[in-house]
Coordinates of C-alpha atoms and ligand atoms in Angstrom, one line a residue:
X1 CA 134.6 80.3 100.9
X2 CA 134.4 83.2 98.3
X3 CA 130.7 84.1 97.4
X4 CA 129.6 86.6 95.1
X5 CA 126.3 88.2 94.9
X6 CA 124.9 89.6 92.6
X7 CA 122.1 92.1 93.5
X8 CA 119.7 93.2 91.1
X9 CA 117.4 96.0 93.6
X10 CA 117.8 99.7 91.5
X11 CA 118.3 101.3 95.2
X12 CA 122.1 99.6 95.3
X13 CA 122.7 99.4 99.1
X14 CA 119.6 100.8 100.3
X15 CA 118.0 97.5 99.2
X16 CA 115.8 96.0 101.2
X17 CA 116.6 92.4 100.0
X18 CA 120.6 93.3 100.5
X19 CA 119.5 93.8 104.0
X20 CA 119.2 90.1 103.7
X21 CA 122.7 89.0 103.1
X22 CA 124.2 91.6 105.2
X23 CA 122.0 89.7 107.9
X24 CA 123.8 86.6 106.5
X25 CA 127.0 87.8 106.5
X26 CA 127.0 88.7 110.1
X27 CA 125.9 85.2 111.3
X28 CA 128.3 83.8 108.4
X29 CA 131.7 85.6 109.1
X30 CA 133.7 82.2 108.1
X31 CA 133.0 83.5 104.4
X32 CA 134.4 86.1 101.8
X33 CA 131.3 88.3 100.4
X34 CA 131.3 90.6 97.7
X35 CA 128.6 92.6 96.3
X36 CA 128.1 93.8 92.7
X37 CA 125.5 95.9 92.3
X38 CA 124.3 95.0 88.7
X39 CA 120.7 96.5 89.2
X40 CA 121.8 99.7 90.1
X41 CA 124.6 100.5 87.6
X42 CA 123.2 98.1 85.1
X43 CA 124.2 101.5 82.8
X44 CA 127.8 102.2 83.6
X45 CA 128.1 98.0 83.5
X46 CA 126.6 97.9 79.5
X47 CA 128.8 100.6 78.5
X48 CA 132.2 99.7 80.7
X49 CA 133.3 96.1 80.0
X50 CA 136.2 96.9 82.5
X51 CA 133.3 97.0 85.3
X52 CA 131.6 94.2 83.6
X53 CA 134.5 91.6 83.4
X54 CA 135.2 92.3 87.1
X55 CA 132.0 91.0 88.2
X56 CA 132.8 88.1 85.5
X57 CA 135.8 87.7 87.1
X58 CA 134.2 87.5 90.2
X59 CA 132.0 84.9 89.6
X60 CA 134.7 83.0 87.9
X61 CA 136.8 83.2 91.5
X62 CA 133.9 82.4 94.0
X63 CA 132.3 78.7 95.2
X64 CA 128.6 79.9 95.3
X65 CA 126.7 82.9 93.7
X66 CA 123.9 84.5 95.1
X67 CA 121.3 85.9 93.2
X68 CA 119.6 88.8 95.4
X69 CA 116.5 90.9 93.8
X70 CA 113.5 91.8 95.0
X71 CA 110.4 90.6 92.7
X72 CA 109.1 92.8 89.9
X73 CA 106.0 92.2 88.2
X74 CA 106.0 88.8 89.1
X75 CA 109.9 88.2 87.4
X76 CA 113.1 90.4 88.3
X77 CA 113.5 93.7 87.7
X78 CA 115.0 94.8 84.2
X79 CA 118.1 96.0 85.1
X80 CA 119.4 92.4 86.4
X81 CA 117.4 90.8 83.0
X82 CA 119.4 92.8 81.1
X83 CA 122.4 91.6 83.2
X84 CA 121.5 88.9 81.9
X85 CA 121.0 89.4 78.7
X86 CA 124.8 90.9 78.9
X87 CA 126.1 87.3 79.9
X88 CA 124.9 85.7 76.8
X89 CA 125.5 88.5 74.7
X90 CA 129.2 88.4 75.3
X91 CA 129.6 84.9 75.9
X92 CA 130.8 84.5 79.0
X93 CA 128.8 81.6 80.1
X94 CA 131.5 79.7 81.0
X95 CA 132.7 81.4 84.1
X96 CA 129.0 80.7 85.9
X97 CA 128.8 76.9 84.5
X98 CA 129.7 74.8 87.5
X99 CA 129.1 77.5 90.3
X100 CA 126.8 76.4 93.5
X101 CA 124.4 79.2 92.9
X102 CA 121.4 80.3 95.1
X103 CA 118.2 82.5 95.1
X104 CA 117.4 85.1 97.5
X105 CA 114.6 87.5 96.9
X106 CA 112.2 89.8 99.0
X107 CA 108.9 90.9 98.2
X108 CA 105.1 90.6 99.4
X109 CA 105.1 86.7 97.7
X110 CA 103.0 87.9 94.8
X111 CA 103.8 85.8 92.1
X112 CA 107.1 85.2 93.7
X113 CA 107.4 81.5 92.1
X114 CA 107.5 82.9 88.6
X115 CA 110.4 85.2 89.5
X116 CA 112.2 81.9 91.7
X117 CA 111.3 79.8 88.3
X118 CA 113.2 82.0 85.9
X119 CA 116.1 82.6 87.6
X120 CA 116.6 79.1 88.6
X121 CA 115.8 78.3 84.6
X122 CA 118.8 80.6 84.0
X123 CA 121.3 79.1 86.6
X124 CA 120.3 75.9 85.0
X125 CA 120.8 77.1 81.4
X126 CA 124.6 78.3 82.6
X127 CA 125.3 75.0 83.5
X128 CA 125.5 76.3 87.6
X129 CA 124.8 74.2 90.2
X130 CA 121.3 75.5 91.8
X131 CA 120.7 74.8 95.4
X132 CA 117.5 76.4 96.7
X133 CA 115.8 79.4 96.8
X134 CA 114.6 81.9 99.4
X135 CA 111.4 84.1 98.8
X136 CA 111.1 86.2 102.0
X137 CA 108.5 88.3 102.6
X138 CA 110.0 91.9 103.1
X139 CA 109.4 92.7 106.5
X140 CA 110.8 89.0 107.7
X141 CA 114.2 89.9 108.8
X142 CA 111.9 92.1 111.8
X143 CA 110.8 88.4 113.6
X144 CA 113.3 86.2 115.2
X145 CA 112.0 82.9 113.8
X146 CA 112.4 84.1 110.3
X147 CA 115.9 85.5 111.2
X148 CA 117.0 82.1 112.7
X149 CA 115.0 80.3 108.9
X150 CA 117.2 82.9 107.3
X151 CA 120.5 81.5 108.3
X152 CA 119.9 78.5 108.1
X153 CA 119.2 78.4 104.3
X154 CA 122.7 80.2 104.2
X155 CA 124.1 77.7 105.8
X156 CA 122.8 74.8 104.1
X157 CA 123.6 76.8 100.5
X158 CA 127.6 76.8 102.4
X159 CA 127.1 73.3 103.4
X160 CA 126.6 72.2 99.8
X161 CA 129.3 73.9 99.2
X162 CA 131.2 72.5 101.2
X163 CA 130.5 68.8 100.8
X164 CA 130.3 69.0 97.2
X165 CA 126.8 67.4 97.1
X166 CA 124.9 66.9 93.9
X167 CA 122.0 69.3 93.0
X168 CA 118.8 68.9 90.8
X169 CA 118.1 70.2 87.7
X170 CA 114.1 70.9 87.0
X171 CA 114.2 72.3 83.4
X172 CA 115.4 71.1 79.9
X173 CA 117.8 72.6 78.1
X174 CA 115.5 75.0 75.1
X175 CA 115.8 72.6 72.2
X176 CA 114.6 75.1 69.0
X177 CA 114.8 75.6 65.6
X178 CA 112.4 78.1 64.9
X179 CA 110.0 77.8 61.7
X180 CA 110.2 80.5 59.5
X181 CA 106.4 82.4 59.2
X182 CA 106.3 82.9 55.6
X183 CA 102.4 84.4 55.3
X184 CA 102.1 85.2 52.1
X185 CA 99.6 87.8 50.0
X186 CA 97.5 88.7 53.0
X187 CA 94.5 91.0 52.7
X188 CA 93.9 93.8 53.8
X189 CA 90.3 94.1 55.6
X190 CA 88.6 97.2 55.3
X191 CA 89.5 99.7 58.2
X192 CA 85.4 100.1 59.2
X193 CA 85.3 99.2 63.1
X194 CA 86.7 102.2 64.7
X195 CA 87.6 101.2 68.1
X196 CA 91.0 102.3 69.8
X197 CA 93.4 99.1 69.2
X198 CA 97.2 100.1 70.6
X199 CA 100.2 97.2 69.2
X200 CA 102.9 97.1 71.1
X201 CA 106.2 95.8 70.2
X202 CA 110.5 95.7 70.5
X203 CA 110.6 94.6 67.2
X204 CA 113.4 95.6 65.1
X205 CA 114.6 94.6 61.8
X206 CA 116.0 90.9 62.4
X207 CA 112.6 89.6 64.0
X208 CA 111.2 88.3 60.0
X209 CA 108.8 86.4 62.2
X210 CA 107.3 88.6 64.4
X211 CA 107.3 91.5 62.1
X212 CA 105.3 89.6 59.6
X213 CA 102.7 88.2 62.4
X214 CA 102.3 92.5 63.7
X215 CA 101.6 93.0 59.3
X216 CA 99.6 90.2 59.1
X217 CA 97.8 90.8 62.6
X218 CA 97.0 95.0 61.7
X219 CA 95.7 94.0 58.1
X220 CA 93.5 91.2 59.4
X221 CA 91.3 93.2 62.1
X222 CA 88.9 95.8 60.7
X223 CA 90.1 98.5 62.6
X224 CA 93.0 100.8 62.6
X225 CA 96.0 99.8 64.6
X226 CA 97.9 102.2 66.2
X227 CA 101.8 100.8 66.8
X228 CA 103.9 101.9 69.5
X229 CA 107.4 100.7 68.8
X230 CA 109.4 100.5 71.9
X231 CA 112.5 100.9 70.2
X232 CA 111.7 104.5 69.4
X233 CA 109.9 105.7 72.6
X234 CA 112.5 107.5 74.8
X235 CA 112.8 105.7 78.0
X236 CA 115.9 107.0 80.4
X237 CA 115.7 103.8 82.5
X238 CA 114.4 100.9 84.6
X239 CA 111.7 101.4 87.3
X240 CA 114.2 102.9 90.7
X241 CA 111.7 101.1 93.2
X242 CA 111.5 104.7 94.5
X243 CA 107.7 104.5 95.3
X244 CA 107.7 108.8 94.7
X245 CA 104.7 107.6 92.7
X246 CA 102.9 106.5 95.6
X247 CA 100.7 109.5 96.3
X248 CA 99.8 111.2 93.0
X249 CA 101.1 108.7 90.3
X250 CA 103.5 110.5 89.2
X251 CA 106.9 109.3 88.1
X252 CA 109.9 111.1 88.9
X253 CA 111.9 109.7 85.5
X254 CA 111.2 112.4 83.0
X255 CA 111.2 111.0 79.5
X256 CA 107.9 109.1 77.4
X257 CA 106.8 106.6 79.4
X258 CA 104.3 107.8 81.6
X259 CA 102.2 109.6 78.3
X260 CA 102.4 106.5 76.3
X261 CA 100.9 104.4 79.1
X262 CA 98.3 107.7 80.0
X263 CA 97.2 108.5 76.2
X264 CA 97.4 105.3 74.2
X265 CA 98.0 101.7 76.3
X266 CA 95.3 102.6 79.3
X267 CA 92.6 104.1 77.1
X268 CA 92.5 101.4 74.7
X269 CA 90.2 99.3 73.9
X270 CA 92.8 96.0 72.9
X271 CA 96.0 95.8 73.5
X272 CA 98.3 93.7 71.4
X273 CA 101.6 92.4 72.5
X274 CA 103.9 91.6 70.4
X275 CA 107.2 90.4 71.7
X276 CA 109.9 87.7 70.7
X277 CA 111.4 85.7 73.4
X278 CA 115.0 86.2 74.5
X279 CA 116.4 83.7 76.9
X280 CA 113.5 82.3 78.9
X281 CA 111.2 85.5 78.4
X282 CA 110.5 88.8 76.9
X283 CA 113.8 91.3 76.0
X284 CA 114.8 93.5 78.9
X285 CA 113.7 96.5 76.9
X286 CA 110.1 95.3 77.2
X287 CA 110.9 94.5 81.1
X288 CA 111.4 98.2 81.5
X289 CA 108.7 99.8 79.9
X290 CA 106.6 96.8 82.0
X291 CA 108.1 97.8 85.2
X292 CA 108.0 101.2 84.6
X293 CA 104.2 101.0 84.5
X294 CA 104.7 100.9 88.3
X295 CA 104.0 104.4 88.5
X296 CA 100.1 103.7 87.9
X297 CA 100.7 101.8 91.5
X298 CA 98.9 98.4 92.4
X299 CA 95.3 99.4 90.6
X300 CA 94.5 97.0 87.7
X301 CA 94.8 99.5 84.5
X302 CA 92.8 97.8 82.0
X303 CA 89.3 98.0 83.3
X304 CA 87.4 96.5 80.8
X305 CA 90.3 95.9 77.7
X306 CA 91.1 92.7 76.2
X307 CA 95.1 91.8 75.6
X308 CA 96.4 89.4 73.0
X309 CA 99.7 88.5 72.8
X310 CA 101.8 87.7 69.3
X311 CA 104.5 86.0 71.3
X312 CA 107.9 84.8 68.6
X313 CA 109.9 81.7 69.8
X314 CA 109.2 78.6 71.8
X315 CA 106.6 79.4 74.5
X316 CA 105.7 75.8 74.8
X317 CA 109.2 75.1 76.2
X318 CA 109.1 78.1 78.5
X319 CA 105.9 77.5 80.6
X320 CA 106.8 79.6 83.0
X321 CA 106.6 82.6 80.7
X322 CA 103.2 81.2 79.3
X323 CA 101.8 81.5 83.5
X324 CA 103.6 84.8 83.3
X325 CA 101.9 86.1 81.0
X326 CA 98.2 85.1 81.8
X327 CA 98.9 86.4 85.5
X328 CA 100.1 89.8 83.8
X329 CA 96.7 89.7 81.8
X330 CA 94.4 88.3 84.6
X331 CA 95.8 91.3 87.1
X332 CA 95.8 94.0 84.7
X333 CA 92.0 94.5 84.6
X334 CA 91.8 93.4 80.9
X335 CA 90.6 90.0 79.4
X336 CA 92.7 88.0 78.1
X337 CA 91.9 87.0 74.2
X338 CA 94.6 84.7 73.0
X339 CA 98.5 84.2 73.3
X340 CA 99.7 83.2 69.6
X341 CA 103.1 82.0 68.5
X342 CA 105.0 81.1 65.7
X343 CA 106.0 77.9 66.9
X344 CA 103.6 75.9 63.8
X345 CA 105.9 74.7 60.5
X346 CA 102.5 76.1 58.7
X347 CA 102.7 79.1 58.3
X348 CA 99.2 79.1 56.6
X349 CA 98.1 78.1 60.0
X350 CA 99.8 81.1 62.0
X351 CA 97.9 82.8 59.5
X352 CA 94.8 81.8 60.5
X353 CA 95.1 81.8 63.8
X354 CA 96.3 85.8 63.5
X355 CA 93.2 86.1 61.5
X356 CA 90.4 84.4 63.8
X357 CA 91.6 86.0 67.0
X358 CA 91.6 89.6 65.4
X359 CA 88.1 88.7 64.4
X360 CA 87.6 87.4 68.1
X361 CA 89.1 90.3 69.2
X362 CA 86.2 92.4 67.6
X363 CA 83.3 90.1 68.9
X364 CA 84.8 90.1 72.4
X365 CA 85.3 94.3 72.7
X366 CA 81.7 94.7 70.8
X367 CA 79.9 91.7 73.8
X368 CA 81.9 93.2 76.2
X369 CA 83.2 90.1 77.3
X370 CA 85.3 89.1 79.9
X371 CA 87.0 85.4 80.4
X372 CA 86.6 85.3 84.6
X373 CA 89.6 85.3 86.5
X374 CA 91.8 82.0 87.8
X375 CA 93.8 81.7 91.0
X376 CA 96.1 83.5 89.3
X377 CA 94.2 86.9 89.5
X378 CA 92.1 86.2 91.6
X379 CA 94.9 85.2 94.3
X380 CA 97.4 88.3 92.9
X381 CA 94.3 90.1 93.7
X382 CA 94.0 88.9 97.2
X383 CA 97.4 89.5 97.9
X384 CA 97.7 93.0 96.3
X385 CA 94.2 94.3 98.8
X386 CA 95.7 93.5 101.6
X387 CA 99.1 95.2 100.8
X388 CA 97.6 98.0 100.3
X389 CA 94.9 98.0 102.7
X390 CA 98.3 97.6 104.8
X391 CA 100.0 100.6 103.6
X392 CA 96.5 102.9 102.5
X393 CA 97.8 106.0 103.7
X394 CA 101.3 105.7 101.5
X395 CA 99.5 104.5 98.8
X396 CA 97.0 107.2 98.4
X397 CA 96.3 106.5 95.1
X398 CA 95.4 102.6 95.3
X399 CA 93.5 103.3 98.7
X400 CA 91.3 105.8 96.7
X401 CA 91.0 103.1 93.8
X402 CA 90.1 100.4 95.3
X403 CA 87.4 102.3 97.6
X404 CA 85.7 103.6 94.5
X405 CA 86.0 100.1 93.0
X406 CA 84.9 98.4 95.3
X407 CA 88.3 96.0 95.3
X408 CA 88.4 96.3 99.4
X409 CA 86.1 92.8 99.2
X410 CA 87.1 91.9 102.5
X411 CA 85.3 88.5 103.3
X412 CA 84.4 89.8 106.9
X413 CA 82.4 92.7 105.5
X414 CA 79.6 90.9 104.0
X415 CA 77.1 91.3 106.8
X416 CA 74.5 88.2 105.0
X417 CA 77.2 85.8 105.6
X418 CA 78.6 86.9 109.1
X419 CA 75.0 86.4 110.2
X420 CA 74.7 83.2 108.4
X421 CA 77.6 81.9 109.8
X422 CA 76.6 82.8 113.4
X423 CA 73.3 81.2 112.9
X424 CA 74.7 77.6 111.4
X425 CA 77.6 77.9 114.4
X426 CA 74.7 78.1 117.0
X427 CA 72.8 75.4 115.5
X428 CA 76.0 73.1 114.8
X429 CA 76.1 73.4 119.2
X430 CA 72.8 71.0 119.1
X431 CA 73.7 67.1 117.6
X432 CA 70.4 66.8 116.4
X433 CA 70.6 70.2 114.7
X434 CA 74.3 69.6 113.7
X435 CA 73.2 66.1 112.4
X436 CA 70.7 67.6 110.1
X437 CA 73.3 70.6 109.0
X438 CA 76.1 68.1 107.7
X439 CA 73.3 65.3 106.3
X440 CA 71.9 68.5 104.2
X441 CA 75.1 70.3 103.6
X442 CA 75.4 68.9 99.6
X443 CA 71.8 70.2 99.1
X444 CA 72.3 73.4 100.7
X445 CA 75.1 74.1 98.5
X446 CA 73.4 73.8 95.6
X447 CA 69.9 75.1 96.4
X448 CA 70.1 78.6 95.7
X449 CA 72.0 77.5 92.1
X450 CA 68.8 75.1 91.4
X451 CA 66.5 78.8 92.0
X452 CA 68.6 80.7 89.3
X453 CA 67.9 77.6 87.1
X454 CA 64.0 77.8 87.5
X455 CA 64.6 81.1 86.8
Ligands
LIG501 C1 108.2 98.0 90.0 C2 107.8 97.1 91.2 C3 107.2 95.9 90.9 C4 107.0 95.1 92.0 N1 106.4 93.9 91.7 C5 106.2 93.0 92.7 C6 105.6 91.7 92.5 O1 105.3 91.4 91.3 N2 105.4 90.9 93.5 C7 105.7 91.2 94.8 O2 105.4 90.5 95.7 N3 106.2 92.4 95.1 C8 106.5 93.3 94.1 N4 107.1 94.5 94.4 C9 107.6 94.8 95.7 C10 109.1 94.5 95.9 O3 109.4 93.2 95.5 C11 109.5 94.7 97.4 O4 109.2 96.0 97.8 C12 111.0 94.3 97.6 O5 111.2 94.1 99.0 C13 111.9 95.5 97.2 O6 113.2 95.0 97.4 P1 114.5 96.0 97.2 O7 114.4 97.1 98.3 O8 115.7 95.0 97.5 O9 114.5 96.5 95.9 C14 107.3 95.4 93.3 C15 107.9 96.7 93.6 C16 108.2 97.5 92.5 C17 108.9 98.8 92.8

């Protein structure tokens, strides 16, 4: 069998998730592999459509394709979303439609589904058969067991192969016509709430929609908006997974990046997204200057901001994008104050809905308020101490950060409950005691709660 993989890690062969497939390969010699590395010269691929109809060509030759990234920000990293992009771009769907096709990533599983969800959404959307996916974590390949799981998801990917067998499909096709946002004479509220609120957007002169909802969004709060166009900014590239920024925070790609985040995005007090869906989320360009923010390490950036999105296109269809989104919100250290779209045939509605969350905006910064955190931050959260409780002394940064945080919350170091737990352990050893322990157990729980409430 012919397989082509496409990998999508910056670092070319020196990825850790190509380590992966080479693992397969040797345990799989029956097969013909070859690797493009689409991450890495995602550059030289836009510009030489030699190099890019090659790996078209490839695809178009092989029984199964292997997609092989490692997880960024909870999705893949830009480079391969702009490979993407390239596929649709210059129509050449067709030569993925009807491939087996399979997912293999590596990362430390946070937020690994979204990432899985998307690129199986994509297989799907080319018409390619999808199989299963793999989400190792990256220092599997070092146990046995895992290396024995390993090849046997390769070989059940060949065995469907193979036999020919029938796959599942899990998403519908995107089915949209998208209303046109006509908002009319809006006005202009006076500019008399000086706080620091920072718009970001990839809008250029075709997206009508989301251009009018950024107008109608800066005239409707009563504070100046300060735009950051990331069309302008100069960024030299996707995030190289080099992890130079480890110790000091400090990005080895010299260009704008690292000031925009340092003097307007992290100081502000709201940050406004505004973004139009391409394929099943944001444009690659915004994927970059996401990933890039990588150089800020694993420490949430936004203590104490809000975030509202201004999202163009059909987010209802895409759910996975919505979950993407409020995990990026719920980690980031910021509060989440709405996600709007343009998806309503009213535009006077859109309207209105711009124009009560930039007033909500307002009373959420001036209350200080914070929506709490789901299992969506709170388990990224989980994840994200450990890894670098793991790793503190290469993550200098982070290990300094979440000491003077206090984001080290390790369960075991709350002394009141280690005792507590010794104490009800030792009594649970007596059946009279235990007896008493479980028949109490509901009014135990909520005890202390019924003291806050007689204040
Ligand atoms: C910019 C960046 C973002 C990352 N985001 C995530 C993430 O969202 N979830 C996760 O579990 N790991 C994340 N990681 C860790 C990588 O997925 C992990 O190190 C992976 O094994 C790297 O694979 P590669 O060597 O093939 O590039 C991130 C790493 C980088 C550099």
């Amino acid at each position: 069998m012919q397989i082509t993989i496409l990998s999508g890690s910056p670092k070319g062969d020196m990825s850790v998730t190509l380590q992966y497939m080479k693992y397969i390969e040797s345990n799989c010699k029956e097969n013909e592999y070859k690797v493009f590395h689409v991450g890495q010269e995602i550059k030289r691929i836009e510009k030489d459509t030699r190099l890019f109809e090659e790996i078209v060509d490839g695809v178009s030759n092989s029984d199964g394709v292997v997609w092989c990234t490692p997880v960024y920000y909870f999705l893949i990293p830009s480079q391969m979303k702009r490979f993407i992009e390239l596929i649709y771009e210059r129509g050449v769907g067709l030569a993925f439609s009807g491939k087996y096709a399979a997912i293999l990533t590596t990362s430390v599983h946070c937020s690994d589904h979204t990432a899985h969800d998307y690129l199986r959404s994509i297989c799907e959307d080319l018409g390619m058969r999808y199989v299963d996916g793999y989400s190792a974590d990256m220092h599997d390949l070092l146990h046995s067991e895992e290396r024995e799981r390993l090849v046997k998801f390769a070989a059940c990917f060949f065995k469907y192969i193979a036999e020919d067998k029938p796959t599942c499909s899990v998403f519908l096709p995107l089915r949209y016509k998208q209303p046109e946002y006509v908002p009319g004479e809006i006005e202009d509220v006076p500019k008399t709430w000086g706080r620091k609120i920072v718009l970001i957007s990839d809008a250029d002169d075709h997206d009508y929609n989301l251009n009018h909802m950024i107008d109608v969004f800066t005239k409707s709060i009563a504070s100046e908006v300060e735009v950051v166009k990331l069309n302008e900014i100069d960024i030299r590239g996707g995030c190289l997974g080099c992890y130079r920024c480890a110790y000091d925070t400090i990005c080895v790609q010299k260009d704008e990046v690292m000031d925009t985040y340092r003097q307007k995005i992290f100081p502000a007090d709201a940050i406004v997204y505004a973004a139009a869906i391409k394929d099943r989320f944001l444009s690659s360009r915004w994927k970059m200057f996401l990933d890039r923010a990588f150089f800020s390490q694993h420490s949430p950036p936004f203590q104490g901001g809000q975030i509202l999105f201004l999202i163009s296109g059909p987010l209802r269809q895409v759910p996975n994008l919505r979950q993407w989104l409020l995990t990026f919100s719920e980690c980031s250290g910021a509060s989440l104050a709405g996600i709007i779209t343009d998806e309503y045939e009213d535009s006077a509605y859109v309207t209105k809905l711009i124009g009560s969350h930039a007033d909500q905006l307002v009373w959420a910064i001036d209350e200080r308020y914070a929506v709490p955190g789901t299992f969506l931050g709170v388990g990224v959260h989980k994840v994200m101490r450990d890894c670098v409780y793991d790793y503190k002394s290469l993550f200098k940064y982070d290990n300094d950060f979440y000491k003077e945080h206090h984001l080290y919350d390790f369960p075991q170091k709350n002394v009141g409950l280690r005792a507590q737990n010794l104490f009800i352990s030792l009594a649970l050893k007596n059946p009279a005691l235990r007896n008493r322990v479980y028949r109490d157990f509901t009014k135990q729980l909520v005890r202390p709660l019924q003291k806050v409430l007689q204040g």
